[in-house]
PDB file of C-alpha atoms in Angstrom:
ATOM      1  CA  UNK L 827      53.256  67.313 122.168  1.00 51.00           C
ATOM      2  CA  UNK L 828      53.781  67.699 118.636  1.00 56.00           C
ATOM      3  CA  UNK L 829      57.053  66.340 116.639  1.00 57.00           C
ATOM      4  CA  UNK L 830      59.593  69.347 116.501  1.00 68.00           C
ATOM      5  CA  UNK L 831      62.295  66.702 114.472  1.00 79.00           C
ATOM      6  CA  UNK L 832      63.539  68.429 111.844  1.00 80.00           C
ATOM      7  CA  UNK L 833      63.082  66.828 108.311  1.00 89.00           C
ATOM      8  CA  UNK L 834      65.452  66.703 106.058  1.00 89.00           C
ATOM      9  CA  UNK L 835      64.611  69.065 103.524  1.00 89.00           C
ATOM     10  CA  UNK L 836      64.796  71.947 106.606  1.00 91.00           C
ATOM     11  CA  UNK L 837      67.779  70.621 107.763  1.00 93.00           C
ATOM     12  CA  UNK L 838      69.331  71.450 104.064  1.00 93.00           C
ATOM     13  CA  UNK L 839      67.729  74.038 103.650  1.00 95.00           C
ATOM     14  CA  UNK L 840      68.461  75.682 107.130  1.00 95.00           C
ATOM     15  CA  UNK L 841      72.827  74.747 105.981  1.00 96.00           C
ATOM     16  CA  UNK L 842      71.963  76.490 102.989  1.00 96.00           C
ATOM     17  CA  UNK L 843      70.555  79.687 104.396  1.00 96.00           C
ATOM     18  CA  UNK L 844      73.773  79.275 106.933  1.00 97.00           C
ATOM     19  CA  UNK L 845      76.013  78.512 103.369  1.00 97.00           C
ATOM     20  CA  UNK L 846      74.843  81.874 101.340  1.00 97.00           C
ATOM     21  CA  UNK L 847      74.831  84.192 104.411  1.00 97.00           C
ATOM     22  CA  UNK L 848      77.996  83.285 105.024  1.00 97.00           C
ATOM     23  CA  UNK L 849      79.449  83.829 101.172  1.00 97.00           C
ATOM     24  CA  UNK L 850      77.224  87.447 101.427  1.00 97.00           C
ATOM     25  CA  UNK L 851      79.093  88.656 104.338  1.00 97.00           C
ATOM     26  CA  UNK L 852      82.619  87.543 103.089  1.00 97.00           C
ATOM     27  CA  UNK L 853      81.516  89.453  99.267  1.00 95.00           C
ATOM     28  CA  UNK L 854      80.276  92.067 100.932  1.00 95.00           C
ATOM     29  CA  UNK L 855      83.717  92.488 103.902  1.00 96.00           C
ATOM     30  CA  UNK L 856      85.856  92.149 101.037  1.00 94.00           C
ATOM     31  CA  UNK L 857      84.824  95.280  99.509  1.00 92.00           C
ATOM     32  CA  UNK L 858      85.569  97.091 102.220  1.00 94.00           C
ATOM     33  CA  UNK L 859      89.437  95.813 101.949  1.00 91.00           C
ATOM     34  CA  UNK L 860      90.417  99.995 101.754  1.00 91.00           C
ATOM     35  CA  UNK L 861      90.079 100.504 105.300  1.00 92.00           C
ATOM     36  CA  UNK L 862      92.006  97.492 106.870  1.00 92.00           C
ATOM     37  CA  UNK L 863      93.972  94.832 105.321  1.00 92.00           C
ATOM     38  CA  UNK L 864      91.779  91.983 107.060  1.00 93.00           C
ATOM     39  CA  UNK L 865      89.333  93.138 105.277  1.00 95.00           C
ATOM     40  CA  UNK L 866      90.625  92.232 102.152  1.00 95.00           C
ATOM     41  CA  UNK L 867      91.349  89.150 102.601  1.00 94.00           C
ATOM     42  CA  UNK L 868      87.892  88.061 102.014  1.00 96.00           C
ATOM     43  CA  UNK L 869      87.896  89.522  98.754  1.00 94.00           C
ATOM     44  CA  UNK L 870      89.976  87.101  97.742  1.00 93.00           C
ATOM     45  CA  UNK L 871      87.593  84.193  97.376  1.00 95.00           C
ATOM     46  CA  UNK L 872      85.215  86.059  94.911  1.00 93.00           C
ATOM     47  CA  UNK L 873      84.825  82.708  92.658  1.00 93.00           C
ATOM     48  CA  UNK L 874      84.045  80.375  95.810  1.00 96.00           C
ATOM     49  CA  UNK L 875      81.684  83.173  96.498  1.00 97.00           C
ATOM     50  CA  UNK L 876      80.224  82.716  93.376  1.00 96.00           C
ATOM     51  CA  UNK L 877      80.198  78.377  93.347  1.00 96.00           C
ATOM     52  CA  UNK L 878      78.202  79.131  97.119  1.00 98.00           C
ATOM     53  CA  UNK L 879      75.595  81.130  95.367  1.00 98.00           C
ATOM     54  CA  UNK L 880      74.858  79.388  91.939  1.00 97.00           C
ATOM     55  CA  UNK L 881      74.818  75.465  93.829  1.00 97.00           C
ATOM     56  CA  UNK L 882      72.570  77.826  96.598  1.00 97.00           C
ATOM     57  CA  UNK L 883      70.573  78.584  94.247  1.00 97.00           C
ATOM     58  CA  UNK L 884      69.619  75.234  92.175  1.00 97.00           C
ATOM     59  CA  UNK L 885      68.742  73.791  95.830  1.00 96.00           C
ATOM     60  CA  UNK L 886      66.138  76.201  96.786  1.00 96.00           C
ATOM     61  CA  UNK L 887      64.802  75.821  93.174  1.00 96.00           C
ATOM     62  CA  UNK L 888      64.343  72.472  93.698  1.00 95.00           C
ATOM     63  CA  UNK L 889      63.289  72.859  97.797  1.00 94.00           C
ATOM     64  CA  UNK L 890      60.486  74.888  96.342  1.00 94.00           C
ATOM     65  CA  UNK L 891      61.889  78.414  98.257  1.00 95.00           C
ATOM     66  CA  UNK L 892      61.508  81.101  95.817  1.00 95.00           C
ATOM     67  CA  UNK L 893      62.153  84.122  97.781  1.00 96.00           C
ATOM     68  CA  UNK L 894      65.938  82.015  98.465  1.00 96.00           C
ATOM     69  CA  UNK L 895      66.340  81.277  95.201  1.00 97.00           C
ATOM     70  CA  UNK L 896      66.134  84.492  94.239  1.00 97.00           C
ATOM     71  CA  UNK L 897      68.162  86.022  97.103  1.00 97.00           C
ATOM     72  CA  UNK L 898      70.942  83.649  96.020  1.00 97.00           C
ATOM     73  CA  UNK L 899      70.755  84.482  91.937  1.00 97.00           C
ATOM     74  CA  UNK L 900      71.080  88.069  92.951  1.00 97.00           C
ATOM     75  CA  UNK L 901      74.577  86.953  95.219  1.00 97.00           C
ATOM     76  CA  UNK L 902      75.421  85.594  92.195  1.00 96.00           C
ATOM     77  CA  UNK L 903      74.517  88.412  89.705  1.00 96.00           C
ATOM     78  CA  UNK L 904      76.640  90.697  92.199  1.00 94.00           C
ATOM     79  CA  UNK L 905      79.471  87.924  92.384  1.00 94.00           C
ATOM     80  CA  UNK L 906      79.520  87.966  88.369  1.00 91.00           C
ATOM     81  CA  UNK L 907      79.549  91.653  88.019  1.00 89.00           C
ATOM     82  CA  UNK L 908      82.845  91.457  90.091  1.00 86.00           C
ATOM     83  CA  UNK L 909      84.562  88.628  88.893  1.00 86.00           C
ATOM     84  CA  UNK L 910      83.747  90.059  85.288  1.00 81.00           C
ATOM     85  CA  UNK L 911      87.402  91.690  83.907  1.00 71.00           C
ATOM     86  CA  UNK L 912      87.492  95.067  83.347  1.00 64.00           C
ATOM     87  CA  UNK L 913      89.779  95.283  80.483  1.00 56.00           C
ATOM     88  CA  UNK L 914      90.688  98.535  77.943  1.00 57.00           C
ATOM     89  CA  UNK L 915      90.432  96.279  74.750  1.00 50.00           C
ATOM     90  CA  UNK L 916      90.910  99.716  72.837  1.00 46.00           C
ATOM     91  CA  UNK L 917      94.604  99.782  74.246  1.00 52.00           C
ATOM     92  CA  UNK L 918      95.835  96.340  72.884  1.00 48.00           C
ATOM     93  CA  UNK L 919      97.961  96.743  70.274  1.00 57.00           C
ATOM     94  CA  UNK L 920      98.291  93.884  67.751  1.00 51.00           C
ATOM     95  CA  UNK L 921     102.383  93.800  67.621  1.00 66.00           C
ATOM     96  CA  UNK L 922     103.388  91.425  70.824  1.00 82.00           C
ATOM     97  CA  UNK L 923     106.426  89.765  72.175  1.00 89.00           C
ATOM     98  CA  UNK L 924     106.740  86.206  74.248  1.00 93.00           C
ATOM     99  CA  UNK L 925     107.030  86.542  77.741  1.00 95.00           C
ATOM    100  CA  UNK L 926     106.701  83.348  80.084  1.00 96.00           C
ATOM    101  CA  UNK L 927     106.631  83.704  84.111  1.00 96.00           C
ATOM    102  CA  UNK L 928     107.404  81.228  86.628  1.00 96.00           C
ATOM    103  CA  UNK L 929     107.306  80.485  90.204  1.00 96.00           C
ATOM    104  CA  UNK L 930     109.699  77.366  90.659  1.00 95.00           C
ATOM    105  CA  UNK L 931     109.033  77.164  94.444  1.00 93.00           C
ATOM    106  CA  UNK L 932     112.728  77.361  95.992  1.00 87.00           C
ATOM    107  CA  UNK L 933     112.588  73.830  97.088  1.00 88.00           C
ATOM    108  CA  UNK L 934     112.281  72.369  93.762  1.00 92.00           C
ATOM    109  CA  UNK L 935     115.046  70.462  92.754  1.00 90.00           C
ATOM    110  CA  UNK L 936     113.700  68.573  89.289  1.00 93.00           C
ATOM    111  CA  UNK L 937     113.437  71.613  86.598  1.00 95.00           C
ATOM    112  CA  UNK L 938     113.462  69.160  83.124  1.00 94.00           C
ATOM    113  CA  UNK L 939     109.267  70.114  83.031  1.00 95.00           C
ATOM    114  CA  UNK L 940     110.415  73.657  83.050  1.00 95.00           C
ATOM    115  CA  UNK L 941     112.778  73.577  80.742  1.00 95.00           C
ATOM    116  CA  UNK L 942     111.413  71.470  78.485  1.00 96.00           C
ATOM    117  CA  UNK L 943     108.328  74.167  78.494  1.00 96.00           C
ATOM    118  CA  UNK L 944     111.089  77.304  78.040  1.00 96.00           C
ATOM    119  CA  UNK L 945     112.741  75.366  74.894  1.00 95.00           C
ATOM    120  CA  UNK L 946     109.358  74.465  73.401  1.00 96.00           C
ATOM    121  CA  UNK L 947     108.138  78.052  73.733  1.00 95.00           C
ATOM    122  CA  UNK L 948     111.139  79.740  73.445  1.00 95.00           C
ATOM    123  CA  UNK L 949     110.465  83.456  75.056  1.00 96.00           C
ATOM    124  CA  UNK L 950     111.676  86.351  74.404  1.00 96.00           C
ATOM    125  CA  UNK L 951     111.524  87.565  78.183  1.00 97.00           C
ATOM    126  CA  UNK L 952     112.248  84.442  80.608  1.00 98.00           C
ATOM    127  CA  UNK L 953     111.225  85.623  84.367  1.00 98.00           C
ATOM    128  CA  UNK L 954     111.400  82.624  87.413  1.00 97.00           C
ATOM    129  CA  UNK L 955     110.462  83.416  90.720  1.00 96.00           C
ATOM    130  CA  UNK L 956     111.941  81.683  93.915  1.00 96.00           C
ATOM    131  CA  UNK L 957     115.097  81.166  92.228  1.00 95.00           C
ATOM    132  CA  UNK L 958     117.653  79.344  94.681  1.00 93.00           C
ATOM    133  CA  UNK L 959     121.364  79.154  94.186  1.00 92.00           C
ATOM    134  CA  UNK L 960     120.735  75.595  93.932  1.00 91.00           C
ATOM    135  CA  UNK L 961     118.604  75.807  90.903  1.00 94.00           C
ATOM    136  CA  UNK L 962     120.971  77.659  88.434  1.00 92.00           C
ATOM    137  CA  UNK L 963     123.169  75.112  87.303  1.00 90.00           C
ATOM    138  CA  UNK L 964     120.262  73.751  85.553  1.00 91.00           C
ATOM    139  CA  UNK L 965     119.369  76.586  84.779  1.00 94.00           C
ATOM    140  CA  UNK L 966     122.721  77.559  83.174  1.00 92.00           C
ATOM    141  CA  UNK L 967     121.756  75.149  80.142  1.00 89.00           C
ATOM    142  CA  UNK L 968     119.263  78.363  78.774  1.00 93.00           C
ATOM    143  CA  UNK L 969     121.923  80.955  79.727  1.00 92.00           C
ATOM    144  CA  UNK L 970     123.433  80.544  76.183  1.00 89.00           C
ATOM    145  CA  UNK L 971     120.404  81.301  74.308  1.00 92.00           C
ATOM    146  CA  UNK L 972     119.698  84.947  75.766  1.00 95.00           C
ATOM    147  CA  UNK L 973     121.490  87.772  75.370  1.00 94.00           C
ATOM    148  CA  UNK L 974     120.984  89.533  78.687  1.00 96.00           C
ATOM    149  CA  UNK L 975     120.229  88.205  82.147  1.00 96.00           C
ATOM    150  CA  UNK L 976     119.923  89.396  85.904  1.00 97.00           C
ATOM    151  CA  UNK L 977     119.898  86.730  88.398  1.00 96.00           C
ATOM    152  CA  UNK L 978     119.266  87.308  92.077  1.00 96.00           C
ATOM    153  CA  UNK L 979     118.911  83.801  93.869  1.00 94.00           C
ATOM    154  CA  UNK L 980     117.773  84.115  97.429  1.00 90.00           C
ATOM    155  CA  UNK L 981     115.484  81.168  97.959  1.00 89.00           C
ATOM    156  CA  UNK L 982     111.671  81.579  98.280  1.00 91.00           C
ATOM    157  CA  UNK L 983     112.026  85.471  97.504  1.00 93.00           C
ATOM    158  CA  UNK L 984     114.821  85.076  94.847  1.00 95.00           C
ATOM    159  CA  UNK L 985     113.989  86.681  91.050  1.00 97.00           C
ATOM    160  CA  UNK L 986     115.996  85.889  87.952  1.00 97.00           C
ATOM    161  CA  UNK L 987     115.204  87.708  84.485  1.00 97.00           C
ATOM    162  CA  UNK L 988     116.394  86.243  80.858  1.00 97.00           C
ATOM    163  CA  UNK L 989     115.747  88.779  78.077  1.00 97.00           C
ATOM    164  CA  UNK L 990     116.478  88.647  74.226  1.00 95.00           C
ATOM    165  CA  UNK L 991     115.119  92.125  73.308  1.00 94.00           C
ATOM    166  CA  UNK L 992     117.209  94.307  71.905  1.00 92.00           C
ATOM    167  CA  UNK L 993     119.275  96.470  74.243  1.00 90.00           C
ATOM    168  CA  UNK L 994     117.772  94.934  77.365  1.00 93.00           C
ATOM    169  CA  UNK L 995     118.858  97.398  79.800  1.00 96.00           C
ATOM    170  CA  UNK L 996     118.225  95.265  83.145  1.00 97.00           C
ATOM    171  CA  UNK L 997     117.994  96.849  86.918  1.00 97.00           C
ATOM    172  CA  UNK L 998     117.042  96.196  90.997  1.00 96.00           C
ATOM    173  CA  UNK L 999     115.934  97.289  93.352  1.00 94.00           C
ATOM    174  CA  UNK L1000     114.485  96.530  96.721  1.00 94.00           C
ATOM    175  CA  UNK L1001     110.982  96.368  98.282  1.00 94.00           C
ATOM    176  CA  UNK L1002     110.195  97.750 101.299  1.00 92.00           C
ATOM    177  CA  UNK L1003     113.422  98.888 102.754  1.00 86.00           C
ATOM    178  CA  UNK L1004     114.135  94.774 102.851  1.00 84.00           C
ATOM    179  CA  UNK L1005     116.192  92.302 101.273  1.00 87.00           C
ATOM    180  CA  UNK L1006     113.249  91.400  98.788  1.00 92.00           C
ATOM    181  CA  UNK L1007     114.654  92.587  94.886  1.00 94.00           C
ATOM    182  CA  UNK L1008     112.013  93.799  92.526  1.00 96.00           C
ATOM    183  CA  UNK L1009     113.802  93.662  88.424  1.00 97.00           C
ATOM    184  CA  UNK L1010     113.060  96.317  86.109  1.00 97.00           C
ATOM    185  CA  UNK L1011     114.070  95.795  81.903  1.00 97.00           C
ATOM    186  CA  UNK L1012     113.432  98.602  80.027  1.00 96.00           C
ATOM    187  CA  UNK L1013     113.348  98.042  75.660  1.00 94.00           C
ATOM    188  CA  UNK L1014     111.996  99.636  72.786  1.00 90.00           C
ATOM    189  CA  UNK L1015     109.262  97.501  70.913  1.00 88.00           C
ATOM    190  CA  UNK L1016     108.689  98.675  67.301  1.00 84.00           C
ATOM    191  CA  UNK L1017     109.674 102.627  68.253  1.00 85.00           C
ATOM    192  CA  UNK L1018     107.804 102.007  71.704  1.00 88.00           C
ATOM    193  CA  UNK L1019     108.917 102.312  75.079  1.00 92.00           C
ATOM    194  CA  UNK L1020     108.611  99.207  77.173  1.00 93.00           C
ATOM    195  CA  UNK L1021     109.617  98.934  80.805  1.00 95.00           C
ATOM    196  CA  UNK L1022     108.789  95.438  82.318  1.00 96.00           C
ATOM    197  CA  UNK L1023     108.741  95.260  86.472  1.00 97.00           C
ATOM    198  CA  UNK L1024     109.124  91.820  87.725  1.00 97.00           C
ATOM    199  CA  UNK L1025     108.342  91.224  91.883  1.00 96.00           C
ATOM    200  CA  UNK L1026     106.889  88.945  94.223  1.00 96.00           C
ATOM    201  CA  UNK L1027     105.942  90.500  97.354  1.00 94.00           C
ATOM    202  CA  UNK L1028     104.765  89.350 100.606  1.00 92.00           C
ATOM    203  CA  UNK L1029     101.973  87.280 100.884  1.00 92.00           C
ATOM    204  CA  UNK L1030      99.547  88.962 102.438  1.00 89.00           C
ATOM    205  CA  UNK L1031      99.757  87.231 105.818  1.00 85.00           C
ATOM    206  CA  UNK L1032      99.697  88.054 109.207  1.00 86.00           C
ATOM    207  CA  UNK L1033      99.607  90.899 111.129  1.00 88.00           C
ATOM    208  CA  UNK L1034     103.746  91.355 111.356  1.00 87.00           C
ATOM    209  CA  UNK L1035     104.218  90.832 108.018  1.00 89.00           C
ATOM    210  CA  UNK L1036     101.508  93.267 106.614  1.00 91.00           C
ATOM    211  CA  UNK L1037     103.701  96.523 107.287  1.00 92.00           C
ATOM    212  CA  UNK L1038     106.338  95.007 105.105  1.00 93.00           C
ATOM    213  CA  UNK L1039     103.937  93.976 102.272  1.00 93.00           C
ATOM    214  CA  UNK L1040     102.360  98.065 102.744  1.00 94.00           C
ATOM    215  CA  UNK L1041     105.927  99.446 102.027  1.00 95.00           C
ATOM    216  CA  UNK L1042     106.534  97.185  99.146  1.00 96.00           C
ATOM    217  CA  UNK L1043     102.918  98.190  97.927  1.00 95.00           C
ATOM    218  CA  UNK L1044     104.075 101.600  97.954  1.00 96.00           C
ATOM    219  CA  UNK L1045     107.900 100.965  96.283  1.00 96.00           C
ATOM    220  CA  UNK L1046     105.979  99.176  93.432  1.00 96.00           C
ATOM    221  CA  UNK L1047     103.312 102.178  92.976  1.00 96.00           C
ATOM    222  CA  UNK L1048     105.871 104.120  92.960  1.00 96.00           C
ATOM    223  CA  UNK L1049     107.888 102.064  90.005  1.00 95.00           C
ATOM    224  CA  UNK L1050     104.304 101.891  88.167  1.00 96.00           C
ATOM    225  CA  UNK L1051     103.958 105.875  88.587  1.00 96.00           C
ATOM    226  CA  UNK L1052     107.028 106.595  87.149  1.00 93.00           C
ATOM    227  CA  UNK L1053     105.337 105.418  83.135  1.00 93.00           C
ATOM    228  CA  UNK L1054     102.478 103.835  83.410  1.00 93.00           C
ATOM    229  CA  UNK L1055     101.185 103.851  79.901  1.00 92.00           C
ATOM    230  CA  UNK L1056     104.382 101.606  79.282  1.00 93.00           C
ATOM    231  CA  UNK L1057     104.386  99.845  82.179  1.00 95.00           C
ATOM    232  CA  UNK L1058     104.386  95.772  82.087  1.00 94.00           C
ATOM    233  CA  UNK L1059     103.642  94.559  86.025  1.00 96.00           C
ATOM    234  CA  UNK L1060     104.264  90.494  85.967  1.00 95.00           C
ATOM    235  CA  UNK L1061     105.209  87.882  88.684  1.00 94.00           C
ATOM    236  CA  UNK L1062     103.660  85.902  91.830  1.00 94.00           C
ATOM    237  CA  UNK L1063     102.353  88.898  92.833  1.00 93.00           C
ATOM    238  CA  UNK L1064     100.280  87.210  95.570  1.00 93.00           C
ATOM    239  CA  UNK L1065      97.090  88.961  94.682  1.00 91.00           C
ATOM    240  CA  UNK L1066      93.766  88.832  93.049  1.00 90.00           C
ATOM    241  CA  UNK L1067      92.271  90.651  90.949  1.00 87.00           C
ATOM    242  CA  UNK L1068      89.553  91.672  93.614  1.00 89.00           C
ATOM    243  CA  UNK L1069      92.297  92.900  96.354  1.00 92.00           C
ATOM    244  CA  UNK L1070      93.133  96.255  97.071  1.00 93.00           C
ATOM    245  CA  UNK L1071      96.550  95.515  95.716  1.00 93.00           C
ATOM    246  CA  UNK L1072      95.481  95.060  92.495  1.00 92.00           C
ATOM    247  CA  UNK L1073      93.036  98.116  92.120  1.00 92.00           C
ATOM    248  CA  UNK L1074      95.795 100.025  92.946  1.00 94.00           C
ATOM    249  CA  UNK L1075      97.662  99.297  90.166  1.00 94.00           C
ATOM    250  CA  UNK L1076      94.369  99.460  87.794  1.00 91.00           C
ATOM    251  CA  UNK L1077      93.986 102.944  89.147  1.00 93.00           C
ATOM    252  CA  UNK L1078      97.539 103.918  88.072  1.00 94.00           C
ATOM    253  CA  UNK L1079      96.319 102.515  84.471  1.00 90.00           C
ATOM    254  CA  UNK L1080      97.495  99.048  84.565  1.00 90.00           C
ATOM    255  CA  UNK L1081      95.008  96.568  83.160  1.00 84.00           C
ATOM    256  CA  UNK L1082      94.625  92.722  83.371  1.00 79.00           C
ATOM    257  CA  UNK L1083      94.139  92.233  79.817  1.00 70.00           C
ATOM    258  CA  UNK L1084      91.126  91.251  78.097  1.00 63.00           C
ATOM    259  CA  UNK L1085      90.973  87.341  78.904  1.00 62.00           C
ATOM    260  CA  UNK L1086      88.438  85.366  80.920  1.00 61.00           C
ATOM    261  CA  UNK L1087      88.046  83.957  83.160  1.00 62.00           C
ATOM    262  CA  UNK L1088      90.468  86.079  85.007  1.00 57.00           C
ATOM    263  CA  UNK L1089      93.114  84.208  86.708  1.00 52.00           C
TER     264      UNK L1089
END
């Protein structure tokens, strides 16, 4: 009978195969993230996607398997084409102001990196997210050295905002019809209107938790709609730029700025 053991080479090459077909199907379910919120998910991992295709295709290359080689560049092409930002250079203006964002992560109880980093930059706009009660007497050492501030501690979902732009006018509201505060600051930049939204919604996890991520989805829309074209969106936002989260705010004219590779 003849040998059916499997040499090495097919043994890679048959993980490979198993490797790219599985990085295809989670590209390919995650742009289909519209019609169910499982479905985006997988459009999440767009640059691990990309790492599956490119290290795919260097092994067939050298396996001597052409017609895989080239199915994997093309994953990769297609992987590329999406991870590729889609700024509006043309709407950059050159005037700017400072603005540093922060998640502190509630339990954190040693801040001196962060504030060392918030006296050494010195921002203009100061916004920290997961801001517990327990954090703000260290935080009270920057309180001095801003002119307007809006601090809602409340743990892993708590938002604080420091501003020292002239006649900071600083707001909240909730998300979703829940206990989960999204700031607003509107200014005026050089004659222009500026209105700064600072949230962290729900992580998009789990099947109970999606309907209260939808609602705040549609609160911050909403907040967006209102004036786009002056419209600053920053936080943990607990999206990428590949979910259907964050194409819905590009489709109300938001973009993600012109820099690569996109966070």
């Amino acid at each position: 009978m003849p040998d059916k053991t499997l040499s090495l080479a097919d043994i890679i090459y048959r993980l490979l195969l198993l490797a790219g077909a599985m990085a295809g199907a989670g590209w390919l379910l995650g742009r289909f993230g519209t019609y169910h919120w499982t479905l985006d998910l997988w459009a999440h991992f767009a640059w691990q996607y990309a790492a599956i295709f490119a290290v795919c295709s260097l092994l067939f290359a050298l396996l001597r398997k052409p017609l895989a080689a080239s199915a994997a560049l093309l994953g990769l092409l297609l992987c590329a084409v999406w991870i590729w930002p889609q700024a509006d250079r043309s709407s950059l203006r050159a005037d700017s102001i400072k603005l540093l964002s922060a998640n502190l992560w509630a339990g954190n109880r040693d801040l001196a990196a962060l504030l060392a980093l918030v006296q050494r930059e010195q921002p203009e706009v100061l916004i920290l997210i997961e801001l517990s009660e327990d954090q703000l007497h260290q935080l009270a050492k920057i309180n001095n050295h801003y002119a307007h501030r809006l601090l809602l501690p409340g743990g892993a979902f708590g938002i604080g905002i420091w501003s020292n732009l002239p006649d900071s006018a600083l707001h909240y509201e909730f998300l979703g019809g829940a206990h989960y505060p999204a700031l607003t600051l509107s200014a005026e930049i050089d004659e222009q209107a500026l209105r700064l939204i600072a949230a962290h919604p729900f992580p998009p996890i789990g099947a109970r938790n999606q309907p209260l991520r939808q609602r705040q989805q549609r609160d911050l829309l909403r907040l967006i709609a209102a004036d786009p074209a002056n419209t600053v969106l920053v936080g943990d936002l607990n999206a990428t730029p590949w979910s259907q989260s964050y194409l819905d705010w590009q489709a109300l004219g938001l973009s993600g700025g012109a820099h690569w590779p996109t966070p």
